[in-house]
PDB file of C-alpha atoms in Angstrom:
ATOM      1  CA  MET A  25      23.659   5.619  50.068  1.00  0.00           C
ATOM      2  CA  ALA A  26      23.852   7.902  47.040  1.00  0.00           C
ATOM      3  CA  ALA A  27      20.942  10.214  46.342  1.00  0.00           C
ATOM      4  CA  PRO A  28      18.997   9.396  43.160  1.00  0.00           C
ATOM      5  CA  ASP A  29      19.912  11.614  40.239  1.00  0.00           C
ATOM      6  CA  ALA A  30      17.521  14.010  38.497  1.00  0.00           C
ATOM      7  CA  PHE A  31      17.103  11.762  35.444  1.00  0.00           C
ATOM      8  CA  LEU A  32      15.954   8.807  37.550  1.00  0.00           C
ATOM      9  CA  LEU A  33      13.531  10.955  39.531  1.00  0.00           C
ATOM     10  CA  ALA A  34      12.209  12.512  36.324  1.00  0.00           C
ATOM     11  CA  SER A  35      11.627   9.021  34.912  1.00  0.00           C
ATOM     12  CA  VAL A  36       9.723   7.985  38.056  1.00  0.00           C
ATOM     13  CA  PHE A  37       7.497  11.078  37.996  1.00  0.00           C
ATOM     14  CA  GLY A  38       7.043  10.670  34.232  1.00  0.00           C
ATOM     15  CA  ILE A  39       5.850   7.068  34.613  1.00  0.00           C
ATOM     16  CA  LEU A  40       3.513   8.006  37.484  1.00  0.00           C
ATOM     17  CA  GLY A  41       2.267  10.964  35.451  1.00  0.00           C
ATOM     18  CA  ASN A  42       1.528   8.640  32.532  1.00  0.00           C
ATOM     19  CA  ILE A  43      -0.450   6.271  34.760  1.00  0.00           C
ATOM     20  CA  VAL A  44      -2.543   9.004  36.409  1.00  0.00           C
ATOM     21  CA  ALA A  45      -3.091  10.873  33.119  1.00  0.00           C
ATOM     22  CA  PHE A  46      -4.260   7.612  31.523  1.00  0.00           C
ATOM     23  CA  MET A  47      -6.848   7.269  34.318  1.00  0.00           C
ATOM     24  CA  VAL A  48      -7.974  10.863  33.730  1.00  0.00           C
ATOM     25  CA  TYR A  49      -8.363  10.199  29.987  1.00  0.00           C
ATOM     26  CA  LEU A  50     -10.569   7.200  30.807  1.00  0.00           C
ATOM     27  CA  ALA A  51     -12.759   9.213  33.219  1.00  0.00           C
ATOM     28  CA  PRO A  52     -15.532   9.866  30.616  1.00  0.00           C
ATOM     29  CA  LEU A  53     -15.978   6.101  29.996  1.00  0.00           C
ATOM     30  CA  PRO A  54     -19.229   5.890  32.065  1.00  0.00           C
ATOM     31  CA  THR A  55     -20.644   8.795  30.046  1.00  0.00           C
ATOM     32  CA  PHE A  56     -19.884   7.127  26.730  1.00  0.00           C
ATOM     33  CA  TYR A  57     -21.128   3.763  27.974  1.00  0.00           C
ATOM     34  CA  ARG A  58     -24.406   5.512  28.736  1.00  0.00           C
ATOM     35  CA  ILE A  59     -24.399   7.089  25.250  1.00  0.00           C
ATOM     36  CA  PHE A  60     -23.712   3.679  23.676  1.00  0.00           C
ATOM     37  CA  LYS A  61     -26.394   1.973  25.761  1.00  0.00           C
ATOM     38  CA  LYS A  62     -29.111   4.565  25.046  1.00  0.00           C
ATOM     39  CA  LYS A  63     -27.944   5.265  21.468  1.00  0.00           C
ATOM     40  CA  SER A  64     -28.198   8.986  22.178  1.00  0.00           C
ATOM     41  CA  THR A  65     -25.854  11.778  23.319  1.00  0.00           C
ATOM     42  CA  GLU A  66     -28.626  13.122  25.628  1.00  0.00           C
ATOM     43  CA  GLY A  67     -27.448  16.728  25.524  1.00  0.00           C
ATOM     44  CA  PHE A  68     -23.779  16.032  26.290  1.00  0.00           C
ATOM     45  CA  GLN A  69     -21.416  18.430  24.507  1.00  0.00           C
ATOM     46  CA  SER A  70     -18.461  17.531  22.319  1.00  0.00           C
ATOM     47  CA  ILE A  71     -16.417  20.681  23.058  1.00  0.00           C
ATOM     48  CA  PRO A  72     -14.508  19.272  26.112  1.00  0.00           C
ATOM     49  CA  TYR A  73     -13.342  16.258  24.113  1.00  0.00           C
ATOM     50  CA  SER A  74     -12.374  18.401  21.139  1.00  0.00           C
ATOM     51  CA  VAL A  75     -10.322  20.704  23.390  1.00  0.00           C
ATOM     52  CA  ALA A  76      -8.697  17.703  25.132  1.00  0.00           C
ATOM     53  CA  LEU A  77      -7.788  16.212  21.742  1.00  0.00           C
ATOM     54  CA  PHE A  78      -6.324  19.532  20.580  1.00  0.00           C
ATOM     55  CA  SER A  79      -4.257  19.877  23.763  1.00  0.00           C
ATOM     56  CA  ALA A  80      -2.884  16.331  23.374  1.00  0.00           C
ATOM     57  CA  MET A  81      -2.069  16.955  19.696  1.00  0.00           C
ATOM     58  CA  LEU A  82      -0.268  20.185  20.571  1.00  0.00           C
ATOM     59  CA  MET A  83       1.797  18.576  23.337  1.00  0.00           C
ATOM     60  CA  LEU A  84       2.623  15.724  20.979  1.00  0.00           C
ATOM     61  CA  TYR A  85       3.977  18.200  18.431  1.00  0.00           C
ATOM     62  CA  TYR A  86       5.970  19.925  21.181  1.00  0.00           C
ATOM     63  CA  ALA A  87       7.367  16.561  22.323  1.00  0.00           C
ATOM     64  CA  PHE A  88       8.522  15.685  18.796  1.00  0.00           C
ATOM     65  CA  LEU A  89      10.328  19.022  18.524  1.00  0.00           C
ATOM     66  CA  LYS A  90      12.170  18.356  21.790  1.00  0.00           C
ATOM     67  CA  THR A  91      14.714  15.656  22.423  1.00  0.00           C
ATOM     68  CA  ASN A  92      14.378  12.948  25.105  1.00  0.00           C
ATOM     69  CA  ALA A  93      10.612  13.535  25.518  1.00  0.00           C
ATOM     70  CA  PHE A  94       9.489   9.894  25.439  1.00  0.00           C
ATOM     71  CA  MET A  95       7.171  10.330  28.448  1.00  0.00           C
ATOM     72  CA  LEU A  96       5.291  13.139  26.708  1.00  0.00           C
ATOM     73  CA  ILE A  97       5.034  11.201  23.436  1.00  0.00           C
ATOM     74  CA  THR A  98       3.575   8.074  25.051  1.00  0.00           C
ATOM     75  CA  ILE A  99       0.786   9.673  27.096  1.00  0.00           C
ATOM     76  CA  ASN A 100      -0.239  12.229  24.468  1.00  0.00           C
ATOM     77  CA  SER A 101      -0.348   9.539  21.775  1.00  0.00           C
ATOM     78  CA  VAL A 102      -2.643   7.491  23.996  1.00  0.00           C
ATOM     79  CA  GLY A 103      -4.672  10.633  24.731  1.00  0.00           C
ATOM     80  CA  CYS A 104      -5.147  11.340  21.026  1.00  0.00           C
ATOM     81  CA  ILE A 105      -6.377   7.770  20.431  1.00  0.00           C
ATOM     82  CA  ILE A 106      -8.801   7.842  23.391  1.00  0.00           C
ATOM     83  CA  GLU A 107     -10.246  11.286  22.625  1.00  0.00           C
ATOM     84  CA  THR A 108     -10.625  10.419  18.920  1.00  0.00           C
ATOM     85  CA  SER A 109     -12.515   7.251  19.897  1.00  0.00           C
ATOM     86  CA  PHE A 110     -14.821   9.276  22.151  1.00  0.00           C
ATOM     87  CA  LEU A 111     -15.505  11.809  19.394  1.00  0.00           C
ATOM     88  CA  VAL A 112     -16.204   9.096  16.790  1.00  0.00           C
ATOM     89  CA  MET A 113     -18.749   7.498  19.132  1.00  0.00           C
ATOM     90  CA  TYR A 114     -20.231  10.910  19.866  1.00  0.00           C
ATOM     91  CA  ILE A 115     -20.688  11.667  16.151  1.00  0.00           C
ATOM     92  CA  ILE A 116     -22.296   8.252  15.545  1.00  0.00           C
ATOM     93  CA  TYR A 117     -25.016   8.706  18.183  1.00  0.00           C
ATOM     94  CA  ALA A 118     -25.482  12.508  18.035  1.00  0.00           C
ATOM     95  CA  PRO A 119     -28.515  14.112  16.340  1.00  0.00           C
ATOM     96  CA  ALA A 120     -28.006  15.405  12.807  1.00  0.00           C
ATOM     97  CA  LYS A 121     -27.615  19.052  13.845  1.00  0.00           C
ATOM     98  CA  THR A 122     -25.151  18.240  16.635  1.00  0.00           C
ATOM     99  CA  ARG A 123     -23.255  15.853  14.371  1.00  0.00           C
ATOM    100  CA  ILE A 124     -22.743  18.598  11.768  1.00  0.00           C
ATOM    101  CA  TYR A 125     -21.646  21.068  14.462  1.00  0.00           C
ATOM    102  CA  THR A 126     -19.104  18.590  15.876  1.00  0.00           C
ATOM    103  CA  ALA A 127     -17.747  17.819  12.412  1.00  0.00           C
ATOM    104  CA  LYS A 128     -17.308  21.545  11.707  1.00  0.00           C
ATOM    105  CA  LEU A 129     -15.598  22.008  15.081  1.00  0.00           C
ATOM    106  CA  LEU A 130     -13.119  19.215  14.372  1.00  0.00           C
ATOM    107  CA  VAL A 131     -12.370  20.480  10.866  1.00  0.00           C
ATOM    108  CA  LEU A 132     -11.952  24.149  11.832  1.00  0.00           C
ATOM    109  CA  PHE A 133     -10.356  23.755  15.269  1.00  0.00           C
ATOM    110  CA  ASN A 134      -8.545  20.419  15.463  1.00  0.00           C
ATOM    111  CA  ALA A 135      -7.484  20.354  11.816  1.00  0.00           C
ATOM    112  CA  GLY A 136      -7.497  24.018  10.725  1.00  0.00           C
ATOM    113  CA  VAL A 137      -6.010  25.800  13.740  1.00  0.00           C
ATOM    114  CA  TYR A 138      -3.607  22.925  14.427  1.00  0.00           C
ATOM    115  CA  GLY A 139      -2.454  22.979  10.809  1.00  0.00           C
ATOM    116  CA  VAL A 140      -1.886  26.746  10.924  1.00  0.00           C
ATOM    117  CA  ILE A 141       0.199  26.368  14.107  1.00  0.00           C
ATOM    118  CA  ILE A 142       2.371  23.651  12.559  1.00  0.00           C
ATOM    119  CA  LEU A 143       2.764  25.538   9.291  1.00  0.00           C
ATOM    120  CA  SER A 144       3.570  28.909  10.879  1.00  0.00           C
ATOM    121  CA  THR A 145       6.045  27.479  13.421  1.00  0.00           C
ATOM    122  CA  TYR A 146       7.692  25.281  10.806  1.00  0.00           C
ATOM    123  CA  LEU A 147       8.697  28.451   8.942  1.00  0.00           C
ATOM    124  CA  ILE A 148      10.718  29.631  11.957  1.00  0.00           C
ATOM    125  CA  PRO A 149      14.346  28.905  10.982  1.00  0.00           C
ATOM    126  CA  ASN A 150      15.737  28.745  14.519  1.00  0.00           C
ATOM    127  CA  HIS A 151      14.914  25.350  16.054  1.00  0.00           C
ATOM    128  CA  PHE A 152      15.154  26.519  19.675  1.00  0.00           C
ATOM    129  CA  LEU A 153      12.937  29.524  18.952  1.00  0.00           C
ATOM    130  CA  ARG A 154      10.416  27.179  17.325  1.00  0.00           C
ATOM    131  CA  ILE A 155      10.350  25.050  20.480  1.00  0.00           C
ATOM    132  CA  LYS A 156       9.759  28.155  22.630  1.00  0.00           C
ATOM    133  CA  VAL A 157       6.888  29.398  20.434  1.00  0.00           C
ATOM    134  CA  VAL A 158       5.169  25.995  20.427  1.00  0.00           C
ATOM    135  CA  GLY A 159       5.827  25.717  24.172  1.00  0.00           C
ATOM    136  CA  TRP A 160       4.091  29.019  24.917  1.00  0.00           C
ATOM    137  CA  ILE A 161       1.124  28.062  22.718  1.00  0.00           C
ATOM    138  CA  SER A 162       0.895  24.783  24.620  1.00  0.00           C
ATOM    139  CA  VAL A 163       0.955  26.669  27.932  1.00  0.00           C
ATOM    140  CA  VAL A 164      -1.955  28.893  26.820  1.00  0.00           C
ATOM    141  CA  PHE A 165      -4.139  25.939  25.846  1.00  0.00           C
ATOM    142  CA  SER A 166      -3.128  23.970  28.936  1.00  0.00           C
ATOM    143  CA  VAL A 167      -4.234  26.884  31.112  1.00  0.00           C
ATOM    144  CA  CYS A 168      -7.570  26.963  29.241  1.00  0.00           C
ATOM    145  CA  VAL A 169      -8.034  23.241  29.941  1.00  0.00           C
ATOM    146  CA  PHE A 170      -7.159  23.666  33.627  1.00  0.00           C
ATOM    147  CA  ALA A 171      -9.501  26.678  33.916  1.00  0.00           C
ATOM    148  CA  ALA A 172     -12.468  24.701  32.550  1.00  0.00           C
ATOM    149  CA  PRO A 173     -13.600  23.493  36.050  1.00  0.00           C
ATOM    150  CA  LEU A 174     -14.219  27.128  37.074  1.00  0.00           C
ATOM    151  CA  SER A 175     -17.778  26.849  35.724  1.00  0.00           C
ATOM    152  CA  ILE A 176     -18.408  23.779  37.915  1.00  0.00           C
ATOM    153  CA  MET A 177     -16.956  25.568  40.951  1.00  0.00           C
ATOM    154  CA  ARG A 178     -19.232  28.538  40.290  1.00  0.00           C
ATOM    155  CA  LEU A 179     -22.234  26.199  40.078  1.00  0.00           C
ATOM    156  CA  VAL A 180     -21.266  24.562  43.381  1.00  0.00           C
ATOM    157  CA  ILE A 181     -21.051  27.968  45.085  1.00  0.00           C
ATOM    158  CA  ARG A 182     -24.441  29.050  43.724  1.00  0.00           C
ATOM    159  CA  THR A 183     -26.296  25.815  44.504  1.00  0.00           C
ATOM    160  CA  ARG A 184     -24.234  24.819  47.567  1.00  0.00           C
ATOM    161  CA  SER A 185     -24.342  21.286  46.169  1.00  0.00           C
ATOM    162  CA  VAL A 186     -21.548  19.023  44.858  1.00  0.00           C
ATOM    163  CA  GLU A 187     -23.935  16.972  42.720  1.00  0.00           C
ATOM    164  CA  PHE A 188     -22.097  17.933  39.529  1.00  0.00           C
ATOM    165  CA  MET A 189     -18.560  17.652  40.962  1.00  0.00           C
ATOM    166  CA  SER A 190     -16.658  14.361  41.036  1.00  0.00           C
ATOM    167  CA  PHE A 191     -14.201  14.116  43.923  1.00  0.00           C
ATOM    168  CA  PRO A 192     -12.207  11.158  42.442  1.00  0.00           C
ATOM    169  CA  LEU A 193     -11.755  13.065  39.173  1.00  0.00           C
ATOM    170  CA  SER A 194     -10.668  16.224  41.018  1.00  0.00           C
ATOM    171  CA  PHE A 195      -8.223  14.153  43.073  1.00  0.00           C
ATOM    172  CA  CYS A 196      -6.769  12.487  39.951  1.00  0.00           C
ATOM    173  CA  LEU A 197      -6.403  15.843  38.193  1.00  0.00           C
ATOM    174  CA  THR A 198      -4.589  17.290  41.211  1.00  0.00           C
ATOM    175  CA  LEU A 199      -2.315  14.257  41.467  1.00  0.00           C
ATOM    176  CA  CYS A 200      -1.640  14.415  37.717  1.00  0.00           C
ATOM    177  CA  ALA A 201      -0.672  18.096  38.000  1.00  0.00           C
ATOM    178  CA  VAL A 202       1.727  17.294  40.852  1.00  0.00           C
ATOM    179  CA  MET A 203       3.430  14.496  38.885  1.00  0.00           C
ATOM    180  CA  TRP A 204       3.914  16.549  35.740  1.00  0.00           C
ATOM    181  CA  PHE A 205       5.024  19.604  37.685  1.00  0.00           C
ATOM    182  CA  PHE A 206       7.873  17.670  39.284  1.00  0.00           C
ATOM    183  CA  TYR A 207       8.676  16.017  35.967  1.00  0.00           C
ATOM    184  CA  GLY A 208       8.938  19.429  34.281  1.00  0.00           C
ATOM    185  CA  LEU A 209      10.959  20.775  37.196  1.00  0.00           C
ATOM    186  CA  LEU A 210      13.430  17.897  37.094  1.00  0.00           C
ATOM    187  CA  VAL A 211      13.933  18.037  33.322  1.00  0.00           C
ATOM    188  CA  ARG A 212      14.054  21.850  33.563  1.00  0.00           C
ATOM    189  CA  ASP A 213      11.139  22.404  31.212  1.00  0.00           C
ATOM    190  CA  LEU A 214       9.170  25.526  32.136  1.00  0.00           C
ATOM    191  CA  PHE A 215       6.452  24.815  29.550  1.00  0.00           C
ATOM    192  CA  ILE A 216       5.538  21.571  31.329  1.00  0.00           C
ATOM    193  CA  ALA A 217       5.965  22.710  34.932  1.00  0.00           C
ATOM    194  CA  ALA A 218       4.298  26.159  34.758  1.00  0.00           C
ATOM    195  CA  PRO A 219       0.715  25.247  33.709  1.00  0.00           C
ATOM    196  CA  ASN A 220       0.612  22.395  36.210  1.00  0.00           C
ATOM    197  CA  ILE A 221       1.015  24.895  39.065  1.00  0.00           C
ATOM    198  CA  LEU A 222      -2.346  26.324  38.048  1.00  0.00           C
ATOM    199  CA  GLY A 223      -3.736  22.806  37.595  1.00  0.00           C
ATOM    200  CA  PHE A 224      -2.687  21.897  41.137  1.00  0.00           C
ATOM    201  CA  ALA A 225      -4.249  25.095  42.540  1.00  0.00           C
ATOM    202  CA  PHE A 226      -7.597  24.509  40.785  1.00  0.00           C
ATOM    203  CA  GLY A 227      -7.643  20.825  41.714  1.00  0.00           C
ATOM    204  CA  LEU A 228      -6.937  21.606  45.368  1.00  0.00           C
ATOM    205  CA  ALA A 229      -9.662  24.286  45.362  1.00  0.00           C
ATOM    206  CA  GLN A 230     -12.153  21.770  43.940  1.00  0.00           C
ATOM    207  CA  MET A 231     -11.368  19.184  46.622  1.00  0.00           C
ATOM    208  CA  ILE A 232     -11.654  21.773  49.421  1.00  0.00           C
ATOM    209  CA  MET A 233     -14.966  22.976  47.981  1.00  0.00           C
ATOM    210  CA  TYR A 234     -16.216  19.383  47.776  1.00  0.00           C
ATOM    211  CA  LEU A 235     -15.401  18.773  51.448  1.00  0.00           C
ATOM    212  CA  MET A 236     -17.107  22.065  52.391  1.00  0.00           C
ATOM    213  CA  PHE A 237     -20.395  21.401  50.589  1.00  0.00           C
ATOM    214  CA  LYS A 238     -20.639  17.580  50.525  1.00  0.00           C
ATOM    215  CA  ASN A 239     -23.104  17.523  53.463  1.00  0.00           C
ATOM    216  CA  SER A 240     -25.081  20.570  52.356  1.00  0.00           C
ATOM    217  CA  LYS A 241     -28.680  20.189  51.303  1.00  0.00           C
ATOM    218  CA  LYS A 242     -29.396  20.627  47.617  1.00  0.00           C
ATOM    219  CA  SER A 243     -30.793  24.059  46.832  1.00  0.00           C
ATOM    220  CA  ILE A 244     -32.561  25.352  43.759  1.00  0.00           C
ATOM    221  CA  LEU A 245     -30.937  28.103  41.760  1.00  0.00           C
ATOM    222  CA  PRO A 246     -32.424  31.562  42.512  1.00  0.00           C
ATOM    223  CA  GLU A 247     -33.767  32.107  38.999  1.00  0.00           C
ATOM    224  CA  PHE A 248     -35.540  28.748  39.072  1.00  0.00           C
ATOM    225  CA  SER A 249     -37.232  29.425  42.422  1.00  0.00           C
ATOM    226  CA  LEU A 250     -38.335  32.886  41.265  1.00  0.00           C
ATOM    227  CA  ASN A 251     -39.783  31.472  38.075  1.00  0.00           C
ATOM    228  CA  GLN A 252     -41.732  28.901  40.031  1.00  0.00           C
ATOM    229  CA  ILE A 253     -43.468  31.433  42.315  1.00  0.00           C
ATOM    230  CA  PRO A 254     -46.019  32.741  39.743  1.00  0.00           C
ATOM    231  CA  ASN A 255     -46.820  29.189  38.682  1.00  0.00           C
ATOM    232  CA  VAL A 256     -47.529  28.156  42.262  1.00  0.00           C
ATOM    233  CA  VAL A 257     -49.781  31.184  42.776  1.00  0.00           C
ATOM    234  CA  ALA A 258     -51.605  30.471  39.540  1.00  0.00           C
ATOM    235  CA  VAL A 259     -52.148  26.844  40.491  1.00  0.00           C
ATOM    236  CA  ASN A 260     -53.472  27.863  43.904  1.00  0.00           C
ATOM    237  CA  ASP A 261     -55.881  30.324  42.277  1.00  0.00           C
ATOM    238  CA  ILE A 262     -57.130  27.629  39.907  1.00  0.00           C
ATOM    239  CA  VAL A 263     -57.646  25.157  42.742  1.00  0.00           C
ATOM    240  CA  ALA A 264     -59.440  27.797  44.820  1.00  0.00           C
ATOM    241  CA  SER A 265     -61.727  28.792  41.957  1.00  0.00           C
ATOM    242  CA  ASP A 266     -62.524  25.138  41.247  1.00  0.00           C
ATOM    243  CA  SER A 267     -63.429  24.553  44.878  1.00  0.00           C
ATOM    244  CA  GLN A 268     -65.647  27.653  44.859  1.00  0.00           C
ATOM    245  CA  LEU A 269     -67.435  26.465  41.706  1.00  0.00           C
ATOM    246  CA  LYS A 270     -67.922  23.012  43.219  1.00  0.00           C
ATOM    247  CA  THR A 271     -69.360  24.636  46.385  1.00  0.00           C
ATOM    248  CA  LYS A 272     -71.777  26.732  44.341  1.00  0.00           C
ATOM    249  CA  ASP A 273     -72.855  23.699  42.310  1.00  0.00           C
ATOM    250  CA  THR A 274     -73.432  21.724  45.514  1.00  0.00           C
ATOM    251  CA  LYS A 275     -75.561  24.532  46.985  1.00  0.00           C
ATOM    252  CA  LYS A 276     -77.618  24.782  43.823  1.00  0.00           C
ATOM    253  CA  SER A 277     -78.202  21.040  43.672  1.00  0.00           C
ATOM    254  CA  SER A 278     -79.218  20.919  47.357  1.00  0.00           C
ATOM    255  CA  GLU A 279     -81.635  23.835  46.874  1.00  0.00           C
ATOM    256  CA  ALA A 280     -83.150  22.112  43.844  1.00  0.00           C
ATOM    257  CA  GLU A 281     -83.626  18.882  45.819  1.00  0.00           C
ATOM    258  CA  GLU A 282     -85.294  20.807  48.678  1.00  0.00           C
ATOM    259  CA  ASN A 283     -87.679  22.521  46.238  1.00  0.00           C
ATOM    260  CA  GLN A 284     -88.537  19.186  44.630  1.00  0.00           C
ATOM    261  CA  SER A 285     -89.224  17.589  48.008  1.00  0.00           C
ATOM    262  CA  THR A 286     -91.394  20.559  49.082  1.00  0.00           C
ATOM    263  CA  GLU A 287     -93.428  20.369  45.885  1.00  0.00           C
ATOM    264  CA  SER A 288     -93.936  16.629  46.279  1.00  0.00           C
ATOM    265  CA  MET A 289     -95.158  17.096  49.860  1.00  0.00           C
ATOM    266  CA  THR A 290     -97.539  19.828  48.750  1.00  0.00           C
ATOM    267  CA  ASN A 291     -98.957  17.611  46.003  1.00  0.00           C
ATOM    268  CA  ASP A 292     -99.373  14.730  48.418  1.00  0.00           C
ATOM    269  CA  SER A 293    -101.256  16.920  50.887  1.00  0.00           C
ATOM    270  CA  ARG A 294    -103.543  18.205  48.099  1.00  0.00           C
ATOM    271  CA  ALA A 295    -104.232  14.686  46.985  1.00  0.00           C
ATOM    272  CA  GLY A 296    -105.117  13.698  50.565  1.00  0.00           C
ATOM    273  CA  ASP A 297    -107.530  16.655  50.854  1.00  0.00           C
ATOM    274  CA  ALA A 298    -109.174  15.664  47.583  1.00  0.00           C
ATOM    275  CA  VAL A 299    -109.752  12.108  48.859  1.00  0.00           C
TER     276      VAL A 299
END
C-alpha cells in the first residue's frame, strides 16, 4: 500500500484545523448570549475580539499573497465574520464610554494599522519578499495571541484555583495548534508552523495546570485578604462597643427600677405608720 503523499496529508490536517478553529471561534458564544440576554456587556472587554479579528485579517492577507492557500482563506474568512459579529453586538449593548473606546480601537487598530501594513508591504516590488515580510508580521501577532493566556495562568498560580480557566477551550486551542503545525510543516510554510509550536506549548501548560489545581480549594488573593483584616477588626470593635453600651444601659435601667421599688416600699411603710 502506497504511503499518502504530503499534499493529501496537508489537506487532511487543513480540514481538521478548519473544524477545530471554527469551534474555537465559537467559544465566546455563551458570553455573547449572556450579553444579549441581559442587554449589557457587564464589564467584558472588547480587546480580545479586536485582536482576534486583526489576526484573522492579517492571515487572510497573507493567504491571498500566497498560492494554493485555500485552507487559510476559508477559516480566516469565517473568523473575520464571527469576530465582526461579536464586536457589533458588543458595541450595541456596551455603555456609551465603552462603545466610544471600542469604536476608536477598531478604527485605529483594525483599520489604521492594518491599512498601513497593506500599504507599506504593497510598495515592496519583490513578491516573495512581500510574502516574507507579511509572514513575519503575522508570526509576531500570532505569538501575541498565543501568549494571551499567560495572565490566566498567572491568576491560577496565585489563587490555586481553575475557576477562570476553561479546560475544553484549552484542549481545543492545543488541538488547533497541533493541526496547523502539521499543516504548515507539510506545505513547508514556516510562518504557519512556527507560531503553533508556541501555541501547543502554552495549551499543554494550561491543561497540566488545570489538572494540578482542579481539586484545590479556592483561595482569596493575598491583597484581598490583607485589605479585609482592618475591616474585620473594625467590625469587631463596633460590635464590642455596642455590647458594652447595651450592658451599661441595662445596669442603669435595673438600678433605676431598684430605686423606684425602694422608694415605693418606703412610702407604703410611712403610709402604714400614719394610719
